[in-house]
Coordinates of C-alpha atoms and ligand atoms in Angstrom, one line a residue:
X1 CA 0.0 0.0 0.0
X2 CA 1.5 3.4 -0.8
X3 CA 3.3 4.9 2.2
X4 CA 2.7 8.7 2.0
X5 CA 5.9 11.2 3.2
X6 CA 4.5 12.8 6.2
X7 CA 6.5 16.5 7.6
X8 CA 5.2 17.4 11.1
X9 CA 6.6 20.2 12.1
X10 CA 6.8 20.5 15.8
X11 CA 7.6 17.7 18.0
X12 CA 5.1 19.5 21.1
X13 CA 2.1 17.8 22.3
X14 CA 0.4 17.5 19.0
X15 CA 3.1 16.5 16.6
X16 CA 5.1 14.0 19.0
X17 CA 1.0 12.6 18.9
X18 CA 0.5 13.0 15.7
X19 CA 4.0 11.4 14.6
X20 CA 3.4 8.0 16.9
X21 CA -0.2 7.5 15.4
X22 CA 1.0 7.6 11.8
X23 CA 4.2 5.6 11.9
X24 CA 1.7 2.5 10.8
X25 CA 1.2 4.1 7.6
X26 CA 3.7 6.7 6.5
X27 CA 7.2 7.6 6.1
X28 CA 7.4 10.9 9.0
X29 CA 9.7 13.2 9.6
X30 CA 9.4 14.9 12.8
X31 CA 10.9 18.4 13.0
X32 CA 11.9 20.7 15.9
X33 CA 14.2 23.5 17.1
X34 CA 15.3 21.4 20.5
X35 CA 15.7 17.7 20.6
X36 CA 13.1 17.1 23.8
X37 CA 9.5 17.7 24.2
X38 CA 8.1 20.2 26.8
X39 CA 5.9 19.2 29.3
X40 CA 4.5 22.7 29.7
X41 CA 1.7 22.4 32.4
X42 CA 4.5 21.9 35.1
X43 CA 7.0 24.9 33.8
X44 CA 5.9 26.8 36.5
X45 CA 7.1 24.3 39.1
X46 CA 10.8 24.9 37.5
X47 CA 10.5 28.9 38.0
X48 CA 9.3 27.8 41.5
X49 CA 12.2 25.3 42.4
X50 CA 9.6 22.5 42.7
X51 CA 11.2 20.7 40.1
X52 CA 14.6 20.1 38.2
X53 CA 14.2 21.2 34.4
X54 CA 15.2 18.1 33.2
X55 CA 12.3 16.6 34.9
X56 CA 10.0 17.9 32.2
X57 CA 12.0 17.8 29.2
X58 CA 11.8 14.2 27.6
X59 CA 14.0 13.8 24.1
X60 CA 12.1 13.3 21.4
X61 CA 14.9 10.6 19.6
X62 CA 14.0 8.4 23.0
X63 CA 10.0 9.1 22.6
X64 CA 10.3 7.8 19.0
X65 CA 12.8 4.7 19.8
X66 CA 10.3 1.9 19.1
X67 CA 9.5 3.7 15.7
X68 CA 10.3 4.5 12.3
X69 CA 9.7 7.9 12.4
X70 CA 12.8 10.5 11.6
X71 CA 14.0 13.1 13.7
X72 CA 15.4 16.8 12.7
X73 CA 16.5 19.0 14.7
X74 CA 15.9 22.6 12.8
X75 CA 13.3 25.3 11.9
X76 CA 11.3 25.7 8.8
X77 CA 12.4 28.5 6.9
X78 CA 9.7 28.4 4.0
X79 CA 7.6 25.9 1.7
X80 CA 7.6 25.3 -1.8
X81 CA 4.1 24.7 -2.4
X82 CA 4.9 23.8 -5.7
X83 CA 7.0 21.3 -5.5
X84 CA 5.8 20.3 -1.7
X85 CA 9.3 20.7 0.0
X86 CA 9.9 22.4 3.5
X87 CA 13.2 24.3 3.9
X88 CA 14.8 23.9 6.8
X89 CA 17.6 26.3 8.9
X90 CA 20.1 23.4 8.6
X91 CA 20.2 23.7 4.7
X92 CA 18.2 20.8 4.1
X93 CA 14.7 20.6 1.8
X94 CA 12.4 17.7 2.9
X95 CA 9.7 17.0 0.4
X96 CA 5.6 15.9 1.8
X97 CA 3.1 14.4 0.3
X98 CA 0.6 15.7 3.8
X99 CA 2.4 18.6 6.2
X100 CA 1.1 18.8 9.2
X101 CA 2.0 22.3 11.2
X102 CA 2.3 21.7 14.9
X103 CA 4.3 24.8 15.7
X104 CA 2.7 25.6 19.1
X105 CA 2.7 29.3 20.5
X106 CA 4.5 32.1 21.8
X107 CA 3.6 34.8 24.4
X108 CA 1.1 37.6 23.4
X109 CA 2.1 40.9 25.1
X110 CA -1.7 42.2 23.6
X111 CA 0.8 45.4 22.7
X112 CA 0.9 46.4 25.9
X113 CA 4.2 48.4 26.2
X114 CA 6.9 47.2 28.1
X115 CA 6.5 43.5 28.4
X116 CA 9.1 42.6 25.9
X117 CA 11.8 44.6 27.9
X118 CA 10.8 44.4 31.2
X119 CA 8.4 41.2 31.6
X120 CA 9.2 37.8 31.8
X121 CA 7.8 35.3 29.6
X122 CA 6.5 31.6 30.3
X123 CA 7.1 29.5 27.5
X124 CA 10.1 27.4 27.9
X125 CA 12.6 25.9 30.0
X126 CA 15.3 28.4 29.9
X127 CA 12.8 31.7 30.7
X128 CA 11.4 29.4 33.7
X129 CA 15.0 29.1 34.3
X130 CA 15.6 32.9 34.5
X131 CA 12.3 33.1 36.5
X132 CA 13.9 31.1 39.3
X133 CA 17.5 32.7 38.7
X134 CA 15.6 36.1 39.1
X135 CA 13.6 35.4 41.9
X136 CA 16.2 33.5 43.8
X137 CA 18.7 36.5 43.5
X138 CA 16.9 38.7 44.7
X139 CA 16.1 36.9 48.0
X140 CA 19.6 37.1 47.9
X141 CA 19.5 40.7 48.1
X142 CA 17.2 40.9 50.2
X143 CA 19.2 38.6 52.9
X144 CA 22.2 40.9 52.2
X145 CA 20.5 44.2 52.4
X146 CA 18.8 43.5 56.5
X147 CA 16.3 46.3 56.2
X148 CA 12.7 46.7 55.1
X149 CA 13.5 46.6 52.0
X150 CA 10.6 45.3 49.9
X151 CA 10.5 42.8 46.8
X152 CA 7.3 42.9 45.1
X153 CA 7.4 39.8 42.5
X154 CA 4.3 40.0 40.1
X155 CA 2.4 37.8 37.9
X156 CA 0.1 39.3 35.2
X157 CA -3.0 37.0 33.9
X158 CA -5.4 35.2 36.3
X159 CA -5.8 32.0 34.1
X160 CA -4.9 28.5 35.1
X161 CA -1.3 29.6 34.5
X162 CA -0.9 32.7 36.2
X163 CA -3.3 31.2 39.2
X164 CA -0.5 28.6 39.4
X165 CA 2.7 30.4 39.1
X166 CA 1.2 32.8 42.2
X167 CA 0.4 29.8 44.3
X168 CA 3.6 28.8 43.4
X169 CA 5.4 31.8 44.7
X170 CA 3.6 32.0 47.8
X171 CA 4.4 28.6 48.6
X172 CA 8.3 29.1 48.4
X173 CA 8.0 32.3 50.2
X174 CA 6.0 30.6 52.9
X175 CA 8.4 27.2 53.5
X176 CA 11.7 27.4 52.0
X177 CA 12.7 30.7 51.6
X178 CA 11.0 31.4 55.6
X179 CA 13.6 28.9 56.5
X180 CA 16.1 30.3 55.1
X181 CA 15.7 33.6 56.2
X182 CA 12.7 34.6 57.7
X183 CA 13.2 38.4 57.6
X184 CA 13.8 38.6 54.2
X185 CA 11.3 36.4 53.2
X186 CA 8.8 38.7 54.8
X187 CA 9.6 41.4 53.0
X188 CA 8.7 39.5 49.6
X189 CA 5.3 40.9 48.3
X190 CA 3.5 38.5 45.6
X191 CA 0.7 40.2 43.5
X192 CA -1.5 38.6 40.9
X193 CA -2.8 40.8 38.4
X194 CA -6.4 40.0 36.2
X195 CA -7.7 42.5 33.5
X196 CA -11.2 40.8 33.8
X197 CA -13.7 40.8 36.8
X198 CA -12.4 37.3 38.3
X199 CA -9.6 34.5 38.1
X200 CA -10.1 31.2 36.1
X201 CA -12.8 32.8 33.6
X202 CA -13.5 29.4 32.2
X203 CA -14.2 27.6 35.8
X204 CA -17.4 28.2 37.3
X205 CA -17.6 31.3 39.4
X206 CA -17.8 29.3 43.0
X207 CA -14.8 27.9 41.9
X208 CA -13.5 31.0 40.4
X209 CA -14.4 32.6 44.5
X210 CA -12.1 29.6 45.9
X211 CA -9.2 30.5 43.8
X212 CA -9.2 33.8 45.4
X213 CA -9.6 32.7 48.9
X214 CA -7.4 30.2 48.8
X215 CA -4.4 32.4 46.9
X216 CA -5.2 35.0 49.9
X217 CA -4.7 32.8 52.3
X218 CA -1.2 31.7 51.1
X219 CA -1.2 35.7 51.2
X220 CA -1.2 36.7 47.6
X221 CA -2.4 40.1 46.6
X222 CA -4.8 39.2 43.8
X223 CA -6.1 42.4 41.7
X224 CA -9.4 42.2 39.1
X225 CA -10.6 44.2 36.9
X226 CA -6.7 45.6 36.8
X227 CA -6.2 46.7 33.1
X228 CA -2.5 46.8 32.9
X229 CA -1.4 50.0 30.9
X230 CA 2.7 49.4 30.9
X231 CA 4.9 47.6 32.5
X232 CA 8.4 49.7 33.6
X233 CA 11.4 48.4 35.0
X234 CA 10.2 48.2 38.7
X235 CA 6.7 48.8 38.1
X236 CA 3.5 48.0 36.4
X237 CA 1.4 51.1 35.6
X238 CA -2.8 50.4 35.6
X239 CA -5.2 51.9 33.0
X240 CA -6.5 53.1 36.1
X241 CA -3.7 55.3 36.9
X242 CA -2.7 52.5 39.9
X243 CA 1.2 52.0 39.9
X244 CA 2.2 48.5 41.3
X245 CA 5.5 48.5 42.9
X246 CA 7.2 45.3 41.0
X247 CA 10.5 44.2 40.7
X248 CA 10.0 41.0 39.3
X249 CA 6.7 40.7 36.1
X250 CA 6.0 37.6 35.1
X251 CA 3.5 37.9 31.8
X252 CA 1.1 34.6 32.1
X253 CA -1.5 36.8 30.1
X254 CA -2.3 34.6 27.2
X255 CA -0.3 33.3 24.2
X256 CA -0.6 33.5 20.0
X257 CA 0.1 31.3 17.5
X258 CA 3.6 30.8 16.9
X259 CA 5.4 33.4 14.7
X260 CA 7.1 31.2 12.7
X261 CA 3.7 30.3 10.8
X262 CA 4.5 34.1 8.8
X263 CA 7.5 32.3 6.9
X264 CA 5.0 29.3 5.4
X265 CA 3.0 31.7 3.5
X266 CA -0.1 30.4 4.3
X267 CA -3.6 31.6 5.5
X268 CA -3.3 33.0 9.3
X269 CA -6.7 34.6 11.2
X270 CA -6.2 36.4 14.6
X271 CA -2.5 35.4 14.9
X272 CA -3.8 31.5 14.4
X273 CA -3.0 29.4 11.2
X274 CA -7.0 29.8 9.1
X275 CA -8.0 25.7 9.1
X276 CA -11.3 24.4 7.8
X277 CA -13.5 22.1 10.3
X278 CA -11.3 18.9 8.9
X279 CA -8.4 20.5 9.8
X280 CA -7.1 21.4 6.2
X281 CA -5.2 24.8 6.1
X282 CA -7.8 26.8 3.9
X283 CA -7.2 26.1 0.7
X284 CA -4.2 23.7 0.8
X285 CA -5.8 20.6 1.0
X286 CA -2.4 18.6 1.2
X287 CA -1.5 20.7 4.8
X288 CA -2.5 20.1 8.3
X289 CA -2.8 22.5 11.2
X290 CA -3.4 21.1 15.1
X291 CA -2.7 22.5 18.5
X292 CA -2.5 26.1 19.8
X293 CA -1.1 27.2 16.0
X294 CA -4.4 26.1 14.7
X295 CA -7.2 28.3 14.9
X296 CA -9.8 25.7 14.7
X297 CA -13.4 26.6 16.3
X298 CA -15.8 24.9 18.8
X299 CA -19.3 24.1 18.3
X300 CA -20.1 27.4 19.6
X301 CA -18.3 29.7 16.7
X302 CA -15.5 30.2 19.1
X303 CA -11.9 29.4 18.6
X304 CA -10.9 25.8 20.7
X305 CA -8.9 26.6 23.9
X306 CA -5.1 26.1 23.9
X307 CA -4.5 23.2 25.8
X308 CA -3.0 20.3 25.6
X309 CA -6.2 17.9 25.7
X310 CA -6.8 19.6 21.9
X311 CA -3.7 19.4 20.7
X312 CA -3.5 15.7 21.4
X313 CA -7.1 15.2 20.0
X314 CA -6.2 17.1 16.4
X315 CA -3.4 15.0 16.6
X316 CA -5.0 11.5 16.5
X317 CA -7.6 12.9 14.2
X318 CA -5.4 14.4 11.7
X319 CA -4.0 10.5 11.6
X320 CA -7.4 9.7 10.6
X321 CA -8.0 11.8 7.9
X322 CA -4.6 11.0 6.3
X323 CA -5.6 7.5 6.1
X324 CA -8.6 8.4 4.8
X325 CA -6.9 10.1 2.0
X326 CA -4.5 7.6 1.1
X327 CA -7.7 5.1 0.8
X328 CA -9.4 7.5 -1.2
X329 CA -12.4 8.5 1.7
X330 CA -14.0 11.2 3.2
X331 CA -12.9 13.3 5.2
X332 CA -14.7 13.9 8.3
X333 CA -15.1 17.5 10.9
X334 CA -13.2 17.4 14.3
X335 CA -15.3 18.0 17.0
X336 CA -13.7 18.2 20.3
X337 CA -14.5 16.5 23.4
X338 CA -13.8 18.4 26.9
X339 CA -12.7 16.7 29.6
X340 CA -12.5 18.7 32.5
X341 CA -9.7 21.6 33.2
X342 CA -7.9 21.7 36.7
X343 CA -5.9 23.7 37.9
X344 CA -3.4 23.7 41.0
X345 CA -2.9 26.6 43.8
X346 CA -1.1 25.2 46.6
X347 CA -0.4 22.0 48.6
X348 CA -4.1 20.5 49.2
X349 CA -5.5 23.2 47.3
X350 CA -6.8 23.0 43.7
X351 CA -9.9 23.2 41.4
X352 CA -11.3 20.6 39.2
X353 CA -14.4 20.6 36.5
X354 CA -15.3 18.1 34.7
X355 CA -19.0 19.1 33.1
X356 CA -21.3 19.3 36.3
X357 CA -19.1 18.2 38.9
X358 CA -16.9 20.7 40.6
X359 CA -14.3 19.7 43.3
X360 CA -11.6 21.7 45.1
X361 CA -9.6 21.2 47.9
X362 CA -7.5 18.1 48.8
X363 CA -9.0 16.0 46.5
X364 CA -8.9 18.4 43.9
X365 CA -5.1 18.4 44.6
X366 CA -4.4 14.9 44.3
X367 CA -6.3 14.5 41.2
X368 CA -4.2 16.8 39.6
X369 CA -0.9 15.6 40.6
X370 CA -2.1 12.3 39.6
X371 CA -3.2 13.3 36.0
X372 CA -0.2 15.1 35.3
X373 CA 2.1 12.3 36.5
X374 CA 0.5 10.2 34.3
X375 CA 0.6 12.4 30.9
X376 CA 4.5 13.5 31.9
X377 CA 7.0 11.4 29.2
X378 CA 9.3 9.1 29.7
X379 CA 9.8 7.0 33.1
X380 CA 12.8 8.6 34.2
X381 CA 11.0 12.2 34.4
X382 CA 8.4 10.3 36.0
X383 CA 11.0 9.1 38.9
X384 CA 12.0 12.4 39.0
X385 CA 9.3 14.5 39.5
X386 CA 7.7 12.0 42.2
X387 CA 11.0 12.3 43.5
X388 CA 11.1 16.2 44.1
X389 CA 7.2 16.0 45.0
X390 CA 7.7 13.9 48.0
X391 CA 10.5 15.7 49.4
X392 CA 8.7 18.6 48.9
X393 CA 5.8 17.3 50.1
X394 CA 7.6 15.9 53.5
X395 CA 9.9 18.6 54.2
X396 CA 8.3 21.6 53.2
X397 CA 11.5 22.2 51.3
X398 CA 12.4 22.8 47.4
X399 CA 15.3 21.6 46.6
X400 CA 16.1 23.1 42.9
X401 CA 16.8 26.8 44.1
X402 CA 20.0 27.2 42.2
X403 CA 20.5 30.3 40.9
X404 CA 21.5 29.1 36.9
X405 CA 22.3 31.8 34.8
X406 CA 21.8 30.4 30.8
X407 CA 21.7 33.7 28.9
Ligands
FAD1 C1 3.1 27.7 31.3 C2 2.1 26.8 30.6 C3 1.2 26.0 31.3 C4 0.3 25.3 30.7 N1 -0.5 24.4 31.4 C5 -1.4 23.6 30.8 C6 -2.2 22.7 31.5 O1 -2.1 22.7 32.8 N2 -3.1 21.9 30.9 C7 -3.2 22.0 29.5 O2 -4.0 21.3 28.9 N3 -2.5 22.9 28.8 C8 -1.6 23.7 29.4 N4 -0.9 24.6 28.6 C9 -1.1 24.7 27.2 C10 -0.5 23.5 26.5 O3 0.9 23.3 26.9 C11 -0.5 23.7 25.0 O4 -1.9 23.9 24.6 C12 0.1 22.6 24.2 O5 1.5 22.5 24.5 C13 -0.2 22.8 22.7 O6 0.4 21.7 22.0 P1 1.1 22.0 20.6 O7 1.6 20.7 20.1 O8 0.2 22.8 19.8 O9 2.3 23.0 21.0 P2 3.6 22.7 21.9 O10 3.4 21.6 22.8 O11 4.0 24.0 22.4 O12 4.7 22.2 20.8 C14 5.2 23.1 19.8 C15 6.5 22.6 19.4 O13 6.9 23.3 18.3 C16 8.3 23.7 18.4 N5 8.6 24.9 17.7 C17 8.0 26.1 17.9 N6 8.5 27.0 17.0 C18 9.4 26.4 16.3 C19 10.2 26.8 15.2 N7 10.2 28.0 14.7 N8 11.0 25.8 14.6 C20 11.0 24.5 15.1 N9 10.2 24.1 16.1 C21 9.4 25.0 16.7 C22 8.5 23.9 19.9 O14 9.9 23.7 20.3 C23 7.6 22.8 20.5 O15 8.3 21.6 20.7 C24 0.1 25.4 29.3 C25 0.9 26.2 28.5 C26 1.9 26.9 29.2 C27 2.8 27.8 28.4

């Protein structure tokens, strides 16, 4: 049966998918600008010193050893659409009979001014590297300095990842960096800043209410309906006129397709790559879009979230609809089944929805843990990160604090 050549580029969530549900039936080559997959839903735990960075990096050469499927490390650097060849950075032109475009995405600054410069992003291992350099230096000041002196650490968007990067914080203020040095760790300040009227917009708003309670208890400022204007070098200026102190941003305030999509020449809608409903890039039939570069839409008109769960289920799908094609039948619409969406806030504290039923607390907490553990690659990371979590867990203590510089 003829084996079609198969380019994915993008060896995230959905194209490592993708790439292990076609080996079967095609000749892929899997292509990426770093050799291991991110497991993204724990980043913040690196910036936090809950866990070592090579917990959640897996390499993709080891996740495809029981396959056929080829590896390239590189980044596209335009198609020819008329010969159906990918250029890559390392010189090389791969030619595709399907493409499938699996790019991810990149932080969206919305235009506010000042996030480039002065903001931290949260996108990959070596900015939740500088998060944890940045934070952890200056406690260091603050130890050195044995005054009042305050550091006001700040993280901008109140969605599942900024809810969890605050918690975060709190936490290692609270246990390890109070044992440390207690008077210095008083004087950190940890603020969490929402443009919209609550946290966790697509949670329920009980749950939304629990979020904030249980962040203020670990003593997180939390701030709604805060518009944020600018953000200046120790300071994040409100549409308001409000100025927040803030030595440290962290910009958790939404993400957009991936940039690199602009080099492909091909259709892109609201920063997305323009798909029809069986995935198709709009008018090239022979190329795929899935994930968060994908700008497929829900039932309801609206464009799919950007998690994981979709990526993974465009992935399988796309699978299906290159078989299809190869056997000559129709191609079907995806349609997208929710699961659930949980998010974590501190030890015993999380939210969970899954259609009707709504859970927080402890057993909110452990479901989460448990889910992720499961979905994290490769046994070793899965060691690992069990590892970290039960010393942290029995010792109150975090034992990745280093201060790495990799810039
Ligand atoms: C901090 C954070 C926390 C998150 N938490 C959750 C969560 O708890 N639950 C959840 O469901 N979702 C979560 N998400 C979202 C989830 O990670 C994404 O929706 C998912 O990763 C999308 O999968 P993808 O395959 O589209 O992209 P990705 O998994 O991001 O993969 C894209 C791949 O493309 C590669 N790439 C990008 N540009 C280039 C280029 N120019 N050249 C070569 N390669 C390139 C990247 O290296 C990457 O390997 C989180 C995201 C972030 C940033």
């Amino acid at each position: 049966m003829f084996r079609p050549k198969v380019v994915i580029l993008g060896a995230g969530f959905g194209g490592l998918t993708a790439a292990r549900a076609l080996d079967r039936i095609a000749d892929v080559t899997l292509i990426d600008r770093h050799n291991f997959q991110t497991f993204l839903p724990l980043l913040y735990q690196v910036s936090t010193a809950g866990l070592a960075a090579d917990h959640i990096a897996h390499p993709v050469r080891g996740a495809l050893r029981k396959s056929k499927v080829k590896f390239r490390m590189g980044s596209p650097l335009s198609i020819d659409h008329k010969n159906k060849s990918i250029k890559l950075d390392s010189s090389e032109d791969i030619p595709f009979d399907y493409l499938i475009v699996a790019l991810g995405s990149a932080t969206n600054d919305f235009g506010v001014k000042g996030v480039a410069e002065h903001a931290l992003g949260m996108k990959t291992v070596s900015e939740a590297l500088t998060i944890r350099a940045s934070i952890m230096r200056r406690f260091e000041d603050l130890c050195r300095f044995e005054d009042d002196t305050r550091l006001s650490i700040s993280v901008v968007g109140g969605g599942p990842t900024g809810v969890e990067m605050a918690g975060a914080i709190a936490e290692l203020k609270k246990g390890p960096l109070t044992s440390d040095q207690p008077e210095a760790a008083a004087n950190i300040v940890v603020n969490l800043i929402e443009a919209g009227p609550r946290l966790l917009p697509s949670f329920s708003q009980s749950l939304s209410d629990r979020t904030i309670k249980d962040l203020q208890k670990l003593g997180v400022n939390v701030y709604t309906n805060a518009n944020v204007q600018e953000v200046k070098p120790r300071q994040i200026l409100l549409k308001d006129g409000t100025a927040i102190p803030s030595e440290i941003t962290i910009w958790a305030a939404g993400v957009t397709g991936e940039p690199a999509i602009k080099k492909l020449n091909l259709p892109i809608e609201a920063g997305r790559l323009k798909v029809d409903p069986t995935l198709q890039v709009s008018n090239y039939p022979e190329i795929f879009a899935i994930g968060d570069v994908a700008g497929a839409k829900g039932e309801n008109g609206r464009p799919l979230p950007m998690v994981a769960p979709v990526a993974m289920q465009q992935a399988r799908f796309v699978a299906k609809q290159i078989a299809a094609l190869v056997s000559r039948r129709p191609l079907g619409n995806f349609k997208y089944r929710d699961k659930g969406s949980m998010a974590t806030i501190g030890r015993h504290k999380a939210v969970v929805e899954v259609g009707p039923i709504r859970l927080g607390g402890a057993i909110a907490w452990y479901a989460w843990l448990w889910l992720h553990l499961f979905y994290l690659l490769g046994g070793r990371n899965k060691i690992g990160t069990m590892a970290d979590w039960t010393w942290n867990y029995l010792t109150f203590d975090r034992g990745n604090r280093h201060i790495i510089d990799i810039n």
